[in-house]
Amino acid sequence: MKEHYHSDNLLQKIKDALQKAGKDLTRLELKDLAPVDQLHTGGALSSIELFRKAGFLPDEQVLDAGCGIGGSSRLLAKEFNCRVTGLDLSDLFIECAVFLTNCTGLEEKVRFQEGSVIDLPFEDHSFDAILCQHILMNIEDKAAAVKEFYRVLKPGGKLVLHEISQGLGQGICYPVPWASKASLSFLEPWEDLACIIQQAGFEKAFVSDESRKASLWWEKVKKASETHTQRPDSLGPGIVFGENAIFFGQNMAANFKNNTVCLIEALFKKGKDD
């Protein structure tokens, strides 16, 4: 899995692309980074809408599980004044996340740590909330991850999910953002995943199938990729994902159209007495 997300000299590539775009690395705004750090389905606007629905509050201690290069961590800190810890398995992503957070002046609110979600390096009851955004399709042992989420959440804490799940259709088109081939993808039907979460002790607060919005968004990405060829060194998904990125728009648009995947937003809560 680390190989799928590996990109040689990733930090330098991002620096070079930002400078070519005329950005001052000492005074970056979040919008400057969006082409490379807001790669979740729906982009930054979709994430902010979910964060509002989930009720993130100022000074909440939030774990961004599988944070990548830190885009959502920085959004939570900037827009919601949360105190965020970003965790990722990739040391390259963590290196980039730290640098970009310093460049945006958010280092007092956001910190990053390398580690695995199935063995979280945190004490019990450490966080008010956990954000789980487009990561569970990379995790084979989802029960272990969810058990760890439950452990590190404070009583009454919330688990916020923005996840791609397996649809009713057959035959996923690869490559996709989370996997270059089927052996790297661990999609499960939402019903099965929800069962795992509730068996760990979580209580469902809300679930929303956002597949239609996701389908429209990926159609726009597809059309944009067909009309605007991205240079390999320009700021965008290609810096992180390499040559596979050019296929994401057409493949994900097809996957949503054929109902082989679905997009779910959900909020689960840990009991106040747990």
PDB file of C-alpha atoms in Angstrom:
ATOM      1  CA  MET A   1       0.000   0.000   0.000  1.00  0.00           C
ATOM      2  CA  LYS A   2       2.832   2.421   0.788  1.00  0.00           C
ATOM      3  CA  GLU A   3       4.173   1.709  -2.706  1.00  0.00           C
ATOM      4  CA  HIS A   4       0.888   2.860  -4.269  1.00  0.00           C
ATOM      5  CA  TYR A   5       1.175   6.208  -2.504  1.00  0.00           C
ATOM      6  CA  HIS A   6       4.931   6.554  -3.002  1.00  0.00           C
ATOM      7  CA  SER A   7       6.271   9.396  -5.118  1.00  0.00           C
ATOM      8  CA  ASP A   8       9.994  10.068  -5.292  1.00  0.00           C
ATOM      9  CA  ASN A   9      10.989  13.539  -4.091  1.00  0.00           C
ATOM     10  CA  LEU A  10       7.343  14.405  -3.422  1.00  0.00           C
ATOM     11  CA  LEU A  11       8.051  17.439  -1.268  1.00  0.00           C
ATOM     12  CA  GLN A  12      10.442  18.938  -3.802  1.00  0.00           C
ATOM     13  CA  LYS A  13       7.928  18.334  -6.600  1.00  0.00           C
ATOM     14  CA  ILE A  14       5.264  20.200  -4.634  1.00  0.00           C
ATOM     15  CA  LYS A  15       7.647  23.070  -3.867  1.00  0.00           C
ATOM     16  CA  ASP A  16       8.652  23.353  -7.524  1.00  0.00           C
ATOM     17  CA  ALA A  17       5.034  23.276  -8.720  1.00  0.00           C
ATOM     18  CA  LEU A  18       3.997  25.964  -6.242  1.00  0.00           C
ATOM     19  CA  GLN A  19       6.863  28.205  -7.279  1.00  0.00           C
ATOM     20  CA  LYS A  20       6.078  27.690 -10.980  1.00  0.00           C
ATOM     21  CA  ALA A  21       2.521  28.744 -10.174  1.00  0.00           C
ATOM     22  CA  GLY A  22       3.911  31.970  -8.708  1.00  0.00           C
ATOM     23  CA  LYS A  23       3.186  31.150  -5.071  1.00  0.00           C
ATOM     24  CA  ASP A  24       5.224  32.491  -2.163  1.00  0.00           C
ATOM     25  CA  LEU A  25       6.167  29.466  -0.053  1.00  0.00           C
ATOM     26  CA  THR A  26       6.424  31.639   3.055  1.00  0.00           C
ATOM     27  CA  ARG A  27       2.827  32.897   2.744  1.00  0.00           C
ATOM     28  CA  LEU A  28       0.622  30.160   1.355  1.00  0.00           C
ATOM     29  CA  GLU A  29      -3.172  30.203   1.563  1.00  0.00           C
ATOM     30  CA  LEU A  30      -5.221  27.005   1.751  1.00  0.00           C
ATOM     31  CA  LYS A  31      -6.683  27.726  -1.686  1.00  0.00           C
ATOM     32  CA  ASP A  32      -3.151  27.659  -3.137  1.00  0.00           C
ATOM     33  CA  LEU A  33      -2.779  24.025  -2.076  1.00  0.00           C
ATOM     34  CA  ALA A  34      -6.233  22.787  -3.084  1.00  0.00           C
ATOM     35  CA  PRO A  35      -5.156  21.280  -6.447  1.00  0.00           C
ATOM     36  CA  VAL A  36      -2.837  18.889  -4.626  1.00  0.00           C
ATOM     37  CA  ASP A  37      -4.197  18.505  -1.085  1.00  0.00           C
ATOM     38  CA  GLN A  38      -8.003  18.495  -1.603  1.00  0.00           C
ATOM     39  CA  LEU A  39      -8.260  15.313  -3.648  1.00  0.00           C
ATOM     40  CA  HIS A  40     -11.200  13.743  -1.807  1.00  0.00           C
ATOM     41  CA  THR A  41     -14.405  13.349  -3.797  1.00  0.00           C
ATOM     42  CA  GLY A  42     -16.118  16.726  -3.903  1.00  0.00           C
ATOM     43  CA  GLY A  43     -13.014  18.701  -2.986  1.00  0.00           C
ATOM     44  CA  ALA A  44     -12.764  21.246  -0.187  1.00  0.00           C
ATOM     45  CA  LEU A  45     -16.371  22.462  -0.409  1.00  0.00           C
ATOM     46  CA  SER A  46     -17.726  18.955   0.108  1.00  0.00           C
ATOM     47  CA  SER A  47     -15.419  18.447   3.082  1.00  0.00           C
ATOM     48  CA  ILE A  48     -16.454  21.725   4.712  1.00  0.00           C
ATOM     49  CA  GLU A  49     -20.136  20.859   4.238  1.00  0.00           C
ATOM     50  CA  LEU A  50     -19.586  17.510   5.951  1.00  0.00           C
ATOM     51  CA  PHE A  51     -17.612  19.098   8.795  1.00  0.00           C
ATOM     52  CA  ARG A  52     -20.505  21.496   9.425  1.00  0.00           C
ATOM     53  CA  LYS A  53     -23.056  18.686   9.459  1.00  0.00           C
ATOM     54  CA  ALA A  54     -20.869  16.715  11.854  1.00  0.00           C
ATOM     55  CA  GLY A  55     -20.709  19.666  14.239  1.00  0.00           C
ATOM     56  CA  PHE A  56     -16.968  20.162  14.688  1.00  0.00           C
ATOM     57  CA  LEU A  57     -16.360  22.726  17.434  1.00  0.00           C
ATOM     58  CA  PRO A  58     -13.513  25.124  18.272  1.00  0.00           C
ATOM     59  CA  ASP A  59     -10.665  23.592  20.288  1.00  0.00           C
ATOM     60  CA  GLU A  60     -11.902  20.036  19.816  1.00  0.00           C
ATOM     61  CA  GLN A  61      -9.064  17.530  19.686  1.00  0.00           C
ATOM     62  CA  VAL A  62      -9.479  15.819  16.301  1.00  0.00           C
ATOM     63  CA  LEU A  63      -7.645  12.857  14.808  1.00  0.00           C
ATOM     64  CA  ASP A  64      -7.440  12.983  11.013  1.00  0.00           C
ATOM     65  CA  ALA A  65      -6.904   9.276  10.350  1.00  0.00           C
ATOM     66  CA  GLY A  66      -5.038   8.687   7.097  1.00  0.00           C
ATOM     67  CA  CYS A  67      -4.364  12.397   6.644  1.00  0.00           C
ATOM     68  CA  GLY A  68      -2.255  12.225   3.491  1.00  0.00           C
ATOM     69  CA  ILE A  69      -0.446  15.526   3.020  1.00  0.00           C
ATOM     70  CA  GLY A  70      -2.759  17.219   5.501  1.00  0.00           C
ATOM     71  CA  GLY A  71      -5.391  19.035   3.462  1.00  0.00           C
ATOM     72  CA  SER A  72      -8.359  18.172   5.670  1.00  0.00           C
ATOM     73  CA  SER A  73      -6.322  18.690   8.834  1.00  0.00           C
ATOM     74  CA  ARG A  74      -5.567  22.235   7.759  1.00  0.00           C
ATOM     75  CA  LEU A  75      -9.197  22.853   6.769  1.00  0.00           C
ATOM     76  CA  LEU A  76     -10.399  21.779  10.211  1.00  0.00           C
ATOM     77  CA  ALA A  77      -7.867  24.039  11.900  1.00  0.00           C
ATOM     78  CA  LYS A  78      -8.467  27.073   9.685  1.00  0.00           C
ATOM     79  CA  GLU A  79     -12.246  26.941   9.226  1.00  0.00           C
ATOM     80  CA  PHE A  80     -13.338  25.326  12.506  1.00  0.00           C
ATOM     81  CA  ASN A  81     -10.489  26.238  14.873  1.00  0.00           C
ATOM     82  CA  CYS A  82      -9.952  22.599  15.852  1.00  0.00           C
ATOM     83  CA  ARG A  83      -6.757  21.158  17.312  1.00  0.00           C
ATOM     84  CA  VAL A  84      -5.816  18.456  14.841  1.00  0.00           C
ATOM     85  CA  THR A  85      -3.471  15.480  14.861  1.00  0.00           C
ATOM     86  CA  GLY A  86      -2.908  14.019  11.412  1.00  0.00           C
ATOM     87  CA  LEU A  87      -1.804  10.393  11.172  1.00  0.00           C
ATOM     88  CA  ASP A  88      -0.573   8.595   8.066  1.00  0.00           C
ATOM     89  CA  LEU A  89       1.364   5.460   7.211  1.00  0.00           C
ATOM     90  CA  SER A  90       3.510   7.295   4.648  1.00  0.00           C
ATOM     91  CA  ASP A  91       6.562   9.125   5.936  1.00  0.00           C
ATOM     92  CA  LEU A  92       6.670  11.094   2.664  1.00  0.00           C
ATOM     93  CA  PHE A  93       3.127  12.346   3.209  1.00  0.00           C
ATOM     94  CA  ILE A  94       3.919  13.335   6.788  1.00  0.00           C
ATOM     95  CA  GLU A  95       7.005  15.246   5.635  1.00  0.00           C
ATOM     96  CA  CYS A  96       4.904  17.183   3.124  1.00  0.00           C
ATOM     97  CA  ALA A  97       2.083  17.734   5.614  1.00  0.00           C
ATOM     98  CA  VAL A  98       4.426  19.308   8.163  1.00  0.00           C
ATOM     99  CA  PHE A  99       6.055  21.578   5.579  1.00  0.00           C
ATOM    100  CA  LEU A 100       2.791  22.791   4.037  1.00  0.00           C
ATOM    101  CA  THR A 101       1.228  23.380   7.440  1.00  0.00           C
ATOM    102  CA  ASN A 102       4.191  25.528   8.445  1.00  0.00           C
ATOM    103  CA  CYS A 103       3.865  27.442   5.163  1.00  0.00           C
ATOM    104  CA  THR A 104       0.229  28.244   5.950  1.00  0.00           C
ATOM    105  CA  GLY A 105       0.959  29.323   9.520  1.00  0.00           C
ATOM    106  CA  LEU A 106      -1.159  26.597  11.111  1.00  0.00           C
ATOM    107  CA  GLU A 107       1.579  24.719  12.925  1.00  0.00           C
ATOM    108  CA  GLU A 108       0.242  25.777  16.337  1.00  0.00           C
ATOM    109  CA  LYS A 109      -3.068  24.030  15.657  1.00  0.00           C
ATOM    110  CA  VAL A 110      -1.974  21.001  13.623  1.00  0.00           C
ATOM    111  CA  ARG A 111       0.618  18.320  14.226  1.00  0.00           C
ATOM    112  CA  PHE A 112       1.413  15.170  12.287  1.00  0.00           C
ATOM    113  CA  GLN A 113       2.606  11.708  13.176  1.00  0.00           C
ATOM    114  CA  GLU A 114       3.519   8.620  11.197  1.00  0.00           C
ATOM    115  CA  GLY A 115       1.586   5.518  12.216  1.00  0.00           C
ATOM    116  CA  SER A 116      -1.055   2.910  11.452  1.00  0.00           C
ATOM    117  CA  VAL A 117      -4.777   3.176  12.147  1.00  0.00           C
ATOM    118  CA  ILE A 118      -4.908  -0.474  13.205  1.00  0.00           C
ATOM    119  CA  ASP A 119      -2.396   0.250  15.998  1.00  0.00           C
ATOM    120  CA  LEU A 120      -2.868   3.886  16.949  1.00  0.00           C
ATOM    121  CA  PRO A 121       0.052   5.437  18.869  1.00  0.00           C
ATOM    122  CA  PHE A 122      -2.227   7.306  21.274  1.00  0.00           C
ATOM    123  CA  GLU A 123      -3.583   6.842  24.787  1.00  0.00           C
ATOM    124  CA  ASP A 124      -7.177   5.870  25.500  1.00  0.00           C
ATOM    125  CA  HIS A 125      -9.690   8.747  25.386  1.00  0.00           C
ATOM    126  CA  SER A 126      -7.335  11.143  23.566  1.00  0.00           C
ATOM    127  CA  PHE A 127      -9.702  12.730  21.030  1.00  0.00           C
ATOM    128  CA  ASP A 128     -13.088  14.434  20.843  1.00  0.00           C
ATOM    129  CA  ALA A 129     -13.541  13.404  17.219  1.00  0.00           C
ATOM    130  CA  ILE A 130     -12.017  11.261  14.487  1.00  0.00           C
ATOM    131  CA  LEU A 131     -12.216  12.084  10.794  1.00  0.00           C
ATOM    132  CA  CYS A 132     -12.101   9.041   8.536  1.00  0.00           C
ATOM    133  CA  GLN A 133     -12.044  10.344   4.969  1.00  0.00           C
ATOM    134  CA  HIS A 134     -11.431   8.017   2.016  1.00  0.00           C
ATOM    135  CA  ILE A 135      -9.168   5.597   3.900  1.00  0.00           C
ATOM    136  CA  LEU A 136     -11.130   2.471   4.825  1.00  0.00           C
ATOM    137  CA  MET A 137     -10.944   1.115   1.261  1.00  0.00           C
ATOM    138  CA  ASN A 138      -7.200   0.788   1.883  1.00  0.00           C
ATOM    139  CA  ILE A 139      -7.617  -1.187   5.118  1.00  0.00           C
ATOM    140  CA  GLU A 140      -8.212  -4.921   5.033  1.00  0.00           C
ATOM    141  CA  ASP A 141      -8.805  -5.359   8.780  1.00  0.00           C
ATOM    142  CA  LYS A 142     -11.488  -2.727   9.234  1.00  0.00           C
ATOM    143  CA  ALA A 143     -12.643  -4.187  12.544  1.00  0.00           C
ATOM    144  CA  ALA A 144      -9.190  -3.586  14.041  1.00  0.00           C
ATOM    145  CA  ALA A 145      -9.171   0.017  12.842  1.00  0.00           C
ATOM    146  CA  VAL A 146     -12.660   0.749  14.158  1.00  0.00           C
ATOM    147  CA  LYS A 147     -11.797  -0.844  17.498  1.00  0.00           C
ATOM    148  CA  GLU A 148      -8.809   1.507  17.747  1.00  0.00           C
ATOM    149  CA  PHE A 149     -10.976   4.492  16.843  1.00  0.00           C
ATOM    150  CA  TYR A 150     -13.328   3.580  19.668  1.00  0.00           C
ATOM    151  CA  ARG A 151     -10.446   3.198  22.124  1.00  0.00           C
ATOM    152  CA  VAL A 152      -8.870   6.610  21.523  1.00  0.00           C
ATOM    153  CA  LEU A 153     -12.146   8.547  21.436  1.00  0.00           C
ATOM    154  CA  LYS A 154     -13.343  10.246  24.595  1.00  0.00           C
ATOM    155  CA  PRO A 155     -16.775   9.236  25.946  1.00  0.00           C
ATOM    156  CA  GLY A 156     -19.358  10.988  23.794  1.00  0.00           C
ATOM    157  CA  GLY A 157     -16.826  11.421  20.996  1.00  0.00           C
ATOM    158  CA  LYS A 158     -17.750  11.241  17.328  1.00  0.00           C
ATOM    159  CA  LEU A 159     -16.531   9.268  14.335  1.00  0.00           C
ATOM    160  CA  VAL A 160     -17.048  11.192  11.089  1.00  0.00           C
ATOM    161  CA  LEU A 161     -16.924   9.190   7.880  1.00  0.00           C
ATOM    162  CA  HIS A 162     -16.599  10.253   4.244  1.00  0.00           C
ATOM    163  CA  GLU A 163     -16.013   6.896   2.592  1.00  0.00           C
ATOM    164  CA  ILE A 164     -16.257   5.114  -0.725  1.00  0.00           C
ATOM    165  CA  SER A 165     -17.934   1.729  -0.417  1.00  0.00           C
ATOM    166  CA  GLN A 166     -18.684  -1.159  -2.731  1.00  0.00           C
ATOM    167  CA  GLY A 167     -21.777  -0.715  -4.874  1.00  0.00           C
ATOM    168  CA  LEU A 168     -24.176  -3.248  -6.348  1.00  0.00           C
ATOM    169  CA  GLY A 169     -22.535  -3.257  -9.775  1.00  0.00           C
ATOM    170  CA  GLN A 170     -19.698  -5.497 -10.872  1.00  0.00           C
ATOM    171  CA  GLY A 171     -16.272  -4.774 -12.324  1.00  0.00           C
ATOM    172  CA  ILE A 172     -14.471  -1.741 -10.908  1.00  0.00           C
ATOM    173  CA  CYS A 173     -12.347   0.164 -13.424  1.00  0.00           C
ATOM    174  CA  TYR A 174      -8.734   0.578 -12.272  1.00  0.00           C
ATOM    175  CA  PRO A 175      -6.619   2.520 -11.532  1.00  0.00           C
ATOM    176  CA  VAL A 176      -8.512   4.595  -8.976  1.00  0.00           C
ATOM    177  CA  PRO A 177      -7.121   7.049  -6.405  1.00  0.00           C
ATOM    178  CA  TRP A 178      -6.836   4.437  -3.651  1.00  0.00           C
ATOM    179  CA  ALA A 179      -5.597   1.486  -5.702  1.00  0.00           C
ATOM    180  CA  SER A 180      -3.771   0.858  -8.957  1.00  0.00           C
ATOM    181  CA  LYS A 181      -5.153  -2.693  -9.089  1.00  0.00           C
ATOM    182  CA  ALA A 182      -7.796  -4.861  -7.438  1.00  0.00           C
ATOM    183  CA  SER A 183      -5.385  -6.535  -5.005  1.00  0.00           C
ATOM    184  CA  LEU A 184      -4.826  -3.180  -3.266  1.00  0.00           C
ATOM    185  CA  SER A 185      -8.523  -2.375  -2.861  1.00  0.00           C
ATOM    186  CA  PHE A 186     -10.533  -3.481   0.163  1.00  0.00           C
ATOM    187  CA  LEU A 187     -13.962  -2.053  -0.569  1.00  0.00           C
ATOM    188  CA  GLU A 188     -16.914  -3.445   1.358  1.00  0.00           C
ATOM    189  CA  PRO A 189     -20.645  -2.817   1.035  1.00  0.00           C
ATOM    190  CA  TRP A 190     -21.745   0.023   3.307  1.00  0.00           C
ATOM    191  CA  GLU A 191     -24.111  -2.259   5.190  1.00  0.00           C
ATOM    192  CA  ASP A 192     -21.200  -4.509   6.181  1.00  0.00           C
ATOM    193  CA  LEU A 193     -19.032  -1.568   7.208  1.00  0.00           C
ATOM    194  CA  ALA A 194     -21.826  -0.014   9.268  1.00  0.00           C
ATOM    195  CA  CYS A 195     -22.283  -3.347  11.028  1.00  0.00           C
ATOM    196  CA  ILE A 196     -18.576  -3.449  11.919  1.00  0.00           C
ATOM    197  CA  ILE A 197     -18.772   0.081  13.329  1.00  0.00           C
ATOM    198  CA  GLN A 198     -21.841  -0.616  15.438  1.00  0.00           C
ATOM    199  CA  GLN A 199     -20.453  -3.923  16.694  1.00  0.00           C
ATOM    200  CA  ALA A 200     -17.493  -1.934  18.054  1.00  0.00           C
ATOM    201  CA  GLY A 201     -19.935   0.011  20.232  1.00  0.00           C
ATOM    202  CA  PHE A 202     -20.699   3.097  18.138  1.00  0.00           C
ATOM    203  CA  GLU A 203     -24.210   4.496  17.839  1.00  0.00           C
ATOM    204  CA  LYS A 204     -25.417   5.785  14.461  1.00  0.00           C
ATOM    205  CA  ALA A 205     -26.293   9.493  14.357  1.00  0.00           C
ATOM    206  CA  PHE A 206     -26.770   9.970  10.612  1.00  0.00           C
ATOM    207  CA  VAL A 207     -25.963   8.307   7.297  1.00  0.00           C
ATOM    208  CA  SER A 208     -26.289   9.928   3.879  1.00  0.00           C
ATOM    209  CA  ASP A 209     -25.659   8.354   0.472  1.00  0.00           C
ATOM    210  CA  GLU A 210     -23.945  11.082  -1.553  1.00  0.00           C
ATOM    211  CA  SER A 211     -23.314   8.956  -4.644  1.00  0.00           C
ATOM    212  CA  ARG A 212     -25.290  11.177  -7.007  1.00  0.00           C
ATOM    213  CA  LYS A 213     -23.278  14.259  -6.058  1.00  0.00           C
ATOM    214  CA  ALA A 214     -20.089  12.227  -6.294  1.00  0.00           C
ATOM    215  CA  SER A 215     -21.016  10.986  -9.754  1.00  0.00           C
ATOM    216  CA  LEU A 216     -21.583  14.533 -10.998  1.00  0.00           C
ATOM    217  CA  TRP A 217     -18.292  15.683  -9.480  1.00  0.00           C
ATOM    218  CA  TRP A 218     -16.293  12.902 -11.126  1.00  0.00           C
ATOM    219  CA  GLU A 219     -17.980  13.636 -14.460  1.00  0.00           C
ATOM    220  CA  LYS A 220     -16.672  17.200 -14.155  1.00  0.00           C
ATOM    221  CA  VAL A 221     -13.200  15.878 -13.332  1.00  0.00           C
ATOM    222  CA  LYS A 222     -13.396  13.595 -16.367  1.00  0.00           C
ATOM    223  CA  LYS A 223     -14.390  16.423 -18.711  1.00  0.00           C
ATOM    224  CA  ALA A 224     -11.690  18.684 -17.316  1.00  0.00           C
ATOM    225  CA  SER A 225      -9.036  16.017 -17.851  1.00  0.00           C
ATOM    226  CA  GLU A 226     -10.209  15.541 -21.440  1.00  0.00           C
ATOM    227  CA  THR A 227      -9.982  19.232 -22.285  1.00  0.00           C
ATOM    228  CA  HIS A 228      -6.987  20.289 -20.181  1.00  0.00           C
ATOM    229  CA  THR A 229      -3.917  18.083 -20.273  1.00  0.00           C
ATOM    230  CA  GLN A 230      -2.005  18.506 -17.016  1.00  0.00           C
ATOM    231  CA  ARG A 231       1.754  18.794 -17.209  1.00  0.00           C
ATOM    232  CA  PRO A 232       3.524  16.224 -14.993  1.00  0.00           C
ATOM    233  CA  ASP A 233       5.225  19.019 -13.048  1.00  0.00           C
ATOM    234  CA  SER A 234       2.134  21.198 -12.548  1.00  0.00           C
ATOM    235  CA  LEU A 235       0.243  21.379  -9.273  1.00  0.00           C
ATOM    236  CA  GLY A 236      -2.324  18.593  -9.239  1.00  0.00           C
ATOM    237  CA  PRO A 237      -3.020  14.913  -8.512  1.00  0.00           C
ATOM    238  CA  GLY A 238      -0.265  13.775 -10.868  1.00  0.00           C
ATOM    239  CA  ILE A 239       2.381  14.983  -8.432  1.00  0.00           C
ATOM    240  CA  VAL A 240       1.087  12.587  -5.788  1.00  0.00           C
ATOM    241  CA  PHE A 241      -0.185   9.692  -7.904  1.00  0.00           C
ATOM    242  CA  GLY A 242       2.035   9.857 -10.976  1.00  0.00           C
ATOM    243  CA  GLU A 243       0.882   8.741 -14.418  1.00  0.00           C
ATOM    244  CA  ASN A 244      -2.147   6.866 -13.026  1.00  0.00           C
ATOM    245  CA  ALA A 245      -3.820  10.183 -12.168  1.00  0.00           C
ATOM    246  CA  ILE A 246      -4.811  10.813 -15.792  1.00  0.00           C
ATOM    247  CA  PHE A 247      -7.167   7.810 -15.614  1.00  0.00           C
ATOM    248  CA  PHE A 248      -8.927   8.738 -12.363  1.00  0.00           C
ATOM    249  CA  GLY A 249     -11.597  10.971 -13.893  1.00  0.00           C
ATOM    250  CA  GLN A 250     -12.779   8.538 -16.543  1.00  0.00           C
ATOM    251  CA  ASN A 251     -12.544   5.491 -14.272  1.00  0.00           C
ATOM    252  CA  MET A 252     -14.287   7.005 -11.262  1.00  0.00           C
ATOM    253  CA  ALA A 253     -17.002   8.524 -13.448  1.00  0.00           C
ATOM    254  CA  ALA A 254     -17.589   5.065 -14.919  1.00  0.00           C
ATOM    255  CA  ASN A 255     -17.530   3.400 -11.498  1.00  0.00           C
ATOM    256  CA  PHE A 256     -20.223   5.689 -10.117  1.00  0.00           C
ATOM    257  CA  LYS A 257     -22.270   5.481 -13.315  1.00  0.00           C
ATOM    258  CA  ASN A 258     -22.159   1.672 -13.195  1.00  0.00           C
ATOM    259  CA  ASN A 259     -22.906   1.614  -9.452  1.00  0.00           C
ATOM    260  CA  THR A 260     -19.744  -0.338  -8.671  1.00  0.00           C
ATOM    261  CA  VAL A 261     -18.950   2.183  -5.923  1.00  0.00           C
ATOM    262  CA  CYS A 262     -20.952   4.518  -3.702  1.00  0.00           C
ATOM    263  CA  LEU A 263     -20.059   7.489  -1.500  1.00  0.00           C
ATOM    264  CA  ILE A 264     -21.304   7.594   2.080  1.00  0.00           C
ATOM    265  CA  GLU A 265     -21.194  10.368   4.657  1.00  0.00           C
ATOM    266  CA  ALA A 266     -21.933   9.296   8.208  1.00  0.00           C
ATOM    267  CA  LEU A 267     -21.639  10.256  11.846  1.00  0.00           C
ATOM    268  CA  PHE A 268     -21.354   7.706  14.643  1.00  0.00           C
ATOM    269  CA  LYS A 269     -20.984   8.474  18.332  1.00  0.00           C
ATOM    270  CA  LYS A 270     -19.376   6.768  21.283  1.00  0.00           C
ATOM    271  CA  GLY A 271     -21.577   6.457  24.350  1.00  0.00           C
ATOM    272  CA  LYS A 272     -21.060   9.091  27.040  1.00  0.00           C
ATOM    273  CA  ASP A 273     -20.579   6.412  29.675  1.00  0.00           C
ATOM    274  CA  ASP A 274     -18.086   4.313  27.674  1.00  0.00           C
TER     275      ASP A 274
END
